[in-house]
PDB file of C-alpha atoms in Angstrom:
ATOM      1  CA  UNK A   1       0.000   0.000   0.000  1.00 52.00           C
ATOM      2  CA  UNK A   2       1.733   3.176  -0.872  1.00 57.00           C
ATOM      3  CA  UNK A   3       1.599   6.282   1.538  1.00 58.00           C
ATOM      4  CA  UNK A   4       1.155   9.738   0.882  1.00 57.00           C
ATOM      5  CA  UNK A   5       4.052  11.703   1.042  1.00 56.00           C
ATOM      6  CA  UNK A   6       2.992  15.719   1.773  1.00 55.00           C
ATOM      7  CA  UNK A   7       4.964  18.276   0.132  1.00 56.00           C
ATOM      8  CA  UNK A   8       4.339  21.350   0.080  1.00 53.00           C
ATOM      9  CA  UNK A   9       4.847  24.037  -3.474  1.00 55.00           C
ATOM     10  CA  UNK A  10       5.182  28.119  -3.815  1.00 56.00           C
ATOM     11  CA  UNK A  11       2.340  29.495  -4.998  1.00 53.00           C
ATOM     12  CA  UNK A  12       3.096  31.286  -8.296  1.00 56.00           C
ATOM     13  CA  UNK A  13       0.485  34.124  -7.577  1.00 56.00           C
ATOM     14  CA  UNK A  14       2.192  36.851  -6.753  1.00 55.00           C
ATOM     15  CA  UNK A  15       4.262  35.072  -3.375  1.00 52.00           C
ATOM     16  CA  UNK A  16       1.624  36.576  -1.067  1.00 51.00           C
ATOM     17  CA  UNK A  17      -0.726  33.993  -0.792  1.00 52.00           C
ATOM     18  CA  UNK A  18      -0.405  31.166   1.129  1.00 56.00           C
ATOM     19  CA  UNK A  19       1.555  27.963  -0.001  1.00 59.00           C
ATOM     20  CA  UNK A  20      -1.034  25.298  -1.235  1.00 64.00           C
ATOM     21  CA  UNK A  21      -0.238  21.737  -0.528  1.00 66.00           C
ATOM     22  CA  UNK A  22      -0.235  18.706  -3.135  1.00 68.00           C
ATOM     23  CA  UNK A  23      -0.309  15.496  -2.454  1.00 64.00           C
ATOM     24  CA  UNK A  24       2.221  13.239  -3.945  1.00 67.00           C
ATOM     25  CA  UNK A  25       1.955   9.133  -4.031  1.00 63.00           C
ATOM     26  CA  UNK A  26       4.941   7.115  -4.251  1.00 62.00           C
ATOM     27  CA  UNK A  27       5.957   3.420  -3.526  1.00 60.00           C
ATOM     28  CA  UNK A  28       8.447   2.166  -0.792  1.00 59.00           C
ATOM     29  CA  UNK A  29      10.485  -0.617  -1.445  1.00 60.00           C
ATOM     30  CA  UNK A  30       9.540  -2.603   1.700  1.00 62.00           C
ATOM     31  CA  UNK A  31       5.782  -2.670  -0.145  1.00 59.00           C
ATOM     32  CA  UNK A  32       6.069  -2.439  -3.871  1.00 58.00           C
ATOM     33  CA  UNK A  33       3.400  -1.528  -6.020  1.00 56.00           C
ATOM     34  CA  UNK A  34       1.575  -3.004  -8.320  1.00 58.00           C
ATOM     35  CA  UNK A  35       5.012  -3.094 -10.914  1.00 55.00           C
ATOM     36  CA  UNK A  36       6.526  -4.447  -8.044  1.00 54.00           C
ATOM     37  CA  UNK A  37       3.889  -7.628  -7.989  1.00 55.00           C
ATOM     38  CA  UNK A  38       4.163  -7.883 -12.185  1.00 52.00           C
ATOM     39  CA  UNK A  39       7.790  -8.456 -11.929  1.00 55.00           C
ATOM     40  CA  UNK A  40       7.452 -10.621  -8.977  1.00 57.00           C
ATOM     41  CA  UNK A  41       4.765 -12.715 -11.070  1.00 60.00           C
ATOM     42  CA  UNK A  42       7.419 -13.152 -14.240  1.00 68.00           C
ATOM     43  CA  UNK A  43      10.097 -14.223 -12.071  1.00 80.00           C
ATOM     44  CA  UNK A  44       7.902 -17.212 -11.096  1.00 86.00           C
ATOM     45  CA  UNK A  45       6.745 -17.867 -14.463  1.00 83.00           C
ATOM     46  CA  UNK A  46      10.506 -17.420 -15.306  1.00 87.00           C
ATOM     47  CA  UNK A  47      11.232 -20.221 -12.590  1.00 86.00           C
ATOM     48  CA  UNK A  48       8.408 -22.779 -13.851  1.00 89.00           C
ATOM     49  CA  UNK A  49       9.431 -22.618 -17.528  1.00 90.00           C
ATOM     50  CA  UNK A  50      13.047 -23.188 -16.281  1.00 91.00           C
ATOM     51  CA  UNK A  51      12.051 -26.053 -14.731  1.00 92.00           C
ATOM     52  CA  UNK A  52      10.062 -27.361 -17.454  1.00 93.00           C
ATOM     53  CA  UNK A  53      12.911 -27.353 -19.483  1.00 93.00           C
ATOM     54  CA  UNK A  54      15.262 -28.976 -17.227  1.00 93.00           C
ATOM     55  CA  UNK A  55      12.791 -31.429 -16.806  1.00 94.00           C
ATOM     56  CA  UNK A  56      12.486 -32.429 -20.826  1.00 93.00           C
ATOM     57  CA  UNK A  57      16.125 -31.916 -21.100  1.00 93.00           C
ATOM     58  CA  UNK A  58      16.575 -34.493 -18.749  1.00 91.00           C
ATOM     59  CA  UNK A  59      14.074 -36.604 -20.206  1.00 88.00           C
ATOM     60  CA  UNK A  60      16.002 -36.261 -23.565  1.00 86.00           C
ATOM     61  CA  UNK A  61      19.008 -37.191 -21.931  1.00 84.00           C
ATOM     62  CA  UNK A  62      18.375 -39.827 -20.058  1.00 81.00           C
ATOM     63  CA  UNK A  63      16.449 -41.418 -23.644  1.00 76.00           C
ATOM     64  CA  UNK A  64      19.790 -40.895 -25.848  1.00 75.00           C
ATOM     65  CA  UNK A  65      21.994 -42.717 -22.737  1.00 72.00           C
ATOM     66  CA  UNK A  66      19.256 -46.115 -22.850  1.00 71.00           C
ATOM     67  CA  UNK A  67      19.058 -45.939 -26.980  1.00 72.00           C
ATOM     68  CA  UNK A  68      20.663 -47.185 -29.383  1.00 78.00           C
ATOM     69  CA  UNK A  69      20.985 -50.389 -27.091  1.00 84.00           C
ATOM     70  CA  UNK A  70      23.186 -53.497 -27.584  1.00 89.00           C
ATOM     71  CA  UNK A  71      22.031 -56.604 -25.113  1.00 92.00           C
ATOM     72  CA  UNK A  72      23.758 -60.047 -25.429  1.00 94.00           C
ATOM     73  CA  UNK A  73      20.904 -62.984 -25.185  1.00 95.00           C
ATOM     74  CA  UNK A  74      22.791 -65.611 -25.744  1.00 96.00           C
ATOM     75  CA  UNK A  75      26.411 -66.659 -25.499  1.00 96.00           C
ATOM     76  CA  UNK A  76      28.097 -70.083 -26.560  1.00 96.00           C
ATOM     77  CA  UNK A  77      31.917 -71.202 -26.596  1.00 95.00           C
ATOM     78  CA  UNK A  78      33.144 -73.715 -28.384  1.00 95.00           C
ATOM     79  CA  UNK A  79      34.201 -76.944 -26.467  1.00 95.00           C
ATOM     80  CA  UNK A  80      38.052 -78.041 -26.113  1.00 92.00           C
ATOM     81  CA  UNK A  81      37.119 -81.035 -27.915  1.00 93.00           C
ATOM     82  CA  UNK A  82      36.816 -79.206 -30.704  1.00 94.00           C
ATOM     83  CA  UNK A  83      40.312 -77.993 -32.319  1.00 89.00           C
ATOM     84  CA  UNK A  84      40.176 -75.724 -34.874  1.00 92.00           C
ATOM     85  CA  UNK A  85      43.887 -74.973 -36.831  1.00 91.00           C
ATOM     86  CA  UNK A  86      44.966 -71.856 -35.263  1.00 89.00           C
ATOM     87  CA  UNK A  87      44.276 -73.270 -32.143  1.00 89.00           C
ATOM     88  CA  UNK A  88      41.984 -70.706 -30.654  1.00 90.00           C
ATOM     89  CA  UNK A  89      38.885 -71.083 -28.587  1.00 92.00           C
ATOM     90  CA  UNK A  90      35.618 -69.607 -30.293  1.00 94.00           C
ATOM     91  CA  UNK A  91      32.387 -68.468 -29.119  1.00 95.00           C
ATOM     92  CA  UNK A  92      29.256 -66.992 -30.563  1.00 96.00           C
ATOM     93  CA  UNK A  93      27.084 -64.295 -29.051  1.00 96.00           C
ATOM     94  CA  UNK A  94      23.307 -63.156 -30.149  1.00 97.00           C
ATOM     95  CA  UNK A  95      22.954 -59.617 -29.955  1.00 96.00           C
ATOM     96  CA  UNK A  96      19.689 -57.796 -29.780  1.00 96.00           C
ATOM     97  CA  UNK A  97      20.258 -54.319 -31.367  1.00 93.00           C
ATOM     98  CA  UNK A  98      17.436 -51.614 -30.401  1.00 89.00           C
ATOM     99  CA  UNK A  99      17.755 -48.217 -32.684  1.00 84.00           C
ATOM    100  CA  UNK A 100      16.359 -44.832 -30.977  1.00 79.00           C
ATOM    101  CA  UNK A 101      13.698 -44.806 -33.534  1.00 78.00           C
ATOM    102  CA  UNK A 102      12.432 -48.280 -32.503  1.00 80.00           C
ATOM    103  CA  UNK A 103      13.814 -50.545 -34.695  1.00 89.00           C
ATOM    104  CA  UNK A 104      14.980 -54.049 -33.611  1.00 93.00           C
ATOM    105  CA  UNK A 105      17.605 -56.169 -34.706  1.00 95.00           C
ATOM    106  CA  UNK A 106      19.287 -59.320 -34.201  1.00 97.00           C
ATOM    107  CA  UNK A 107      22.769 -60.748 -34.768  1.00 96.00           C
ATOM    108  CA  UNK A 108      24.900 -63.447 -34.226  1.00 96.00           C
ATOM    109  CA  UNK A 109      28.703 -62.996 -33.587  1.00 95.00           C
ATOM    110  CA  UNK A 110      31.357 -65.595 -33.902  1.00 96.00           C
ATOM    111  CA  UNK A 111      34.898 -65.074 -33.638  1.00 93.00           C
ATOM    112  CA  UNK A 112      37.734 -65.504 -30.990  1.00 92.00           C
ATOM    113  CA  UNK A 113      36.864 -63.240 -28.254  1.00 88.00           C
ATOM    114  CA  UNK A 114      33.918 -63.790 -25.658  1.00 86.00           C
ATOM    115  CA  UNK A 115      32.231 -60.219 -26.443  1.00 84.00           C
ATOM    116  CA  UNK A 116      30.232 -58.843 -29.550  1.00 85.00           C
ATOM    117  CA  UNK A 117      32.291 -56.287 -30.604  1.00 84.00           C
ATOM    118  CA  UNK A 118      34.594 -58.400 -33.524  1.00 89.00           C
ATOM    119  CA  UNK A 119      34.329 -61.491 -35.453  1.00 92.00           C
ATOM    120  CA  UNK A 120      32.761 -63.137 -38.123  1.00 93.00           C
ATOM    121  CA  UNK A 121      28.215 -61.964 -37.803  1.00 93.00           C
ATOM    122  CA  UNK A 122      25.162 -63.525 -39.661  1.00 96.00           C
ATOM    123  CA  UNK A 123      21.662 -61.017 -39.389  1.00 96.00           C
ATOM    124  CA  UNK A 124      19.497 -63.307 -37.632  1.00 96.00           C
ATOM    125  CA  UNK A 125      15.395 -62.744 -38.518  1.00 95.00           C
ATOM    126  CA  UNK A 126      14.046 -60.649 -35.821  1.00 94.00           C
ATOM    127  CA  UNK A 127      11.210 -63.264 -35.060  1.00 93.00           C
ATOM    128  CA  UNK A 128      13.738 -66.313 -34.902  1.00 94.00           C
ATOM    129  CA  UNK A 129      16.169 -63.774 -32.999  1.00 94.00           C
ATOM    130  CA  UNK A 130      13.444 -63.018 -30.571  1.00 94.00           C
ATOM    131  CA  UNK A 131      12.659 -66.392 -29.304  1.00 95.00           C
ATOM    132  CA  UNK A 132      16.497 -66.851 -28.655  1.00 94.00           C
ATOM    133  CA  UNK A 133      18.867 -70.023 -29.389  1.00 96.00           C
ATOM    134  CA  UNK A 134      17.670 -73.571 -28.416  1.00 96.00           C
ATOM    135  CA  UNK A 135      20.848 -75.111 -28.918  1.00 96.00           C
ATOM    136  CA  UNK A 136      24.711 -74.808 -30.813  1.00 97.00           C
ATOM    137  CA  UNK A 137      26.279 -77.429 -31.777  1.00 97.00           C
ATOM    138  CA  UNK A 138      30.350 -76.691 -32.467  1.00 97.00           C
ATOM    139  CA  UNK A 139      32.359 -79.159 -34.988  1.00 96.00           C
ATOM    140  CA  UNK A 140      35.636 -78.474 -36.715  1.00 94.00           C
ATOM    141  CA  UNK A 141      33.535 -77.916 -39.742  1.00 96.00           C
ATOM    142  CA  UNK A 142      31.464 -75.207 -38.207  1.00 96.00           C
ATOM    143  CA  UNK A 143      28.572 -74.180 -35.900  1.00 97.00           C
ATOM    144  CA  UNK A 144      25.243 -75.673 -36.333  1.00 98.00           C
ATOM    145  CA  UNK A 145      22.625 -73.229 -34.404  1.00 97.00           C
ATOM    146  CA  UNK A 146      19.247 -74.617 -33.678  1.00 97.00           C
ATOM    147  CA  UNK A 147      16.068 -71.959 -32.457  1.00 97.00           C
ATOM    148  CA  UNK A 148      12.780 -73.540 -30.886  1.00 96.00           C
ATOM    149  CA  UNK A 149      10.780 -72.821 -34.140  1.00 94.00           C
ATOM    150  CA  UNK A 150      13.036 -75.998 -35.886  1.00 95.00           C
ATOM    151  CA  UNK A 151      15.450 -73.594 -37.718  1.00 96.00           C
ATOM    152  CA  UNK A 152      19.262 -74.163 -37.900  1.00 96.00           C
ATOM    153  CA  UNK A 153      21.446 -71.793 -39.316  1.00 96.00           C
ATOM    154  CA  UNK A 154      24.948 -73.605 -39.882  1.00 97.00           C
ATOM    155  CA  UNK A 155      28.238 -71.144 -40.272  1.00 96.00           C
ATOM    156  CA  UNK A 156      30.978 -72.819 -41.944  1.00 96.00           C
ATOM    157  CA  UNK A 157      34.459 -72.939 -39.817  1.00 94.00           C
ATOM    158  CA  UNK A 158      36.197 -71.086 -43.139  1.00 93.00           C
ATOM    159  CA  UNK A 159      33.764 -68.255 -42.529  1.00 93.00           C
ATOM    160  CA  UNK A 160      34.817 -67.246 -38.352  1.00 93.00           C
ATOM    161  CA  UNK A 161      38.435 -68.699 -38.142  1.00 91.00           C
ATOM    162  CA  UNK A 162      41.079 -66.186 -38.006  1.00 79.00           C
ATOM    163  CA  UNK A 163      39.339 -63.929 -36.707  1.00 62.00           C
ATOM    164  CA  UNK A 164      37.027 -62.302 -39.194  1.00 57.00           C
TER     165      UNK A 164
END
């Protein structure tokens, strides 16, 4: 609430007569006015859109760190029965690939080390991939691969040895 603040002004008639009073409203700062309450309002509307946006930046965020998404579902080493040349040991891997746009993928890895990352792949169907691997059965000629739907995929010990 502002308060009056009494001042009083010369007359410009002539000096003789007596000084009239005007009264002059101002606000304090300990109770602002009402452009005191409009910026206090857009500093709070300031505040919620901030945190808004820290809110869907964070959701953005935290969406681009879960996708694109790699997940092993299956992993299978060859036995030390089985000798291949170079004298290596062998597994194979089925990776499920999920893209940020949605797409899914599946792949089969074989080569000489344990993880994903390099050897010798086959694209796998996405509904055979999905159901996983019944069974994998190594020889020196190769890797027979069996899903519960009755498919076998068989990969050919030229095609993973040495590393490709």
């Amino acid at each position: 609430m502002a308060r009056p603040l009494r001042r009083s002004i010369p007359s410009r008639r002539g000096g003789a007569a007596a000084n009239q009073e005007r009264v002059i409203t101002t606000s304090l700062p300990d109770r602002p006015g009402p452009a005191g309450q409009a910026r206090r309002r857009g500093g709070i509307g300031t505040a919620l859109l901030g945190g808004v946006a820290g809110v869907l930046l964070t959701a953005v965020f935290m969406t681009a760190m879960w996708w694109p998404r790699t997940e092993v579902t299956y992993r299978s080493s060859a036995p030390s029965a089985v000798a291949y040349p170079d004298r290596s040991p062998y597994h194979l891997t089925l990776v499920h690939y999920r893209s940020l746009s949605g797409r899914e993928s599946y792949r089969m890895v074989i080569g000489r080390y344990s993880g994903p990352s390099y050897g010798h792949w086959v694209d796998v169907d996405t509904a055979l991939g999905a159901k996983g691997i019944d069974s994998t059965t190594w020889t020196e000629s190769g890797v027979r691969v069996r899903f519960p739907t009755g498919h076998e995929i068989f990969v050919p010990a030229a095609s993973f040895l040495g590393g490709r």
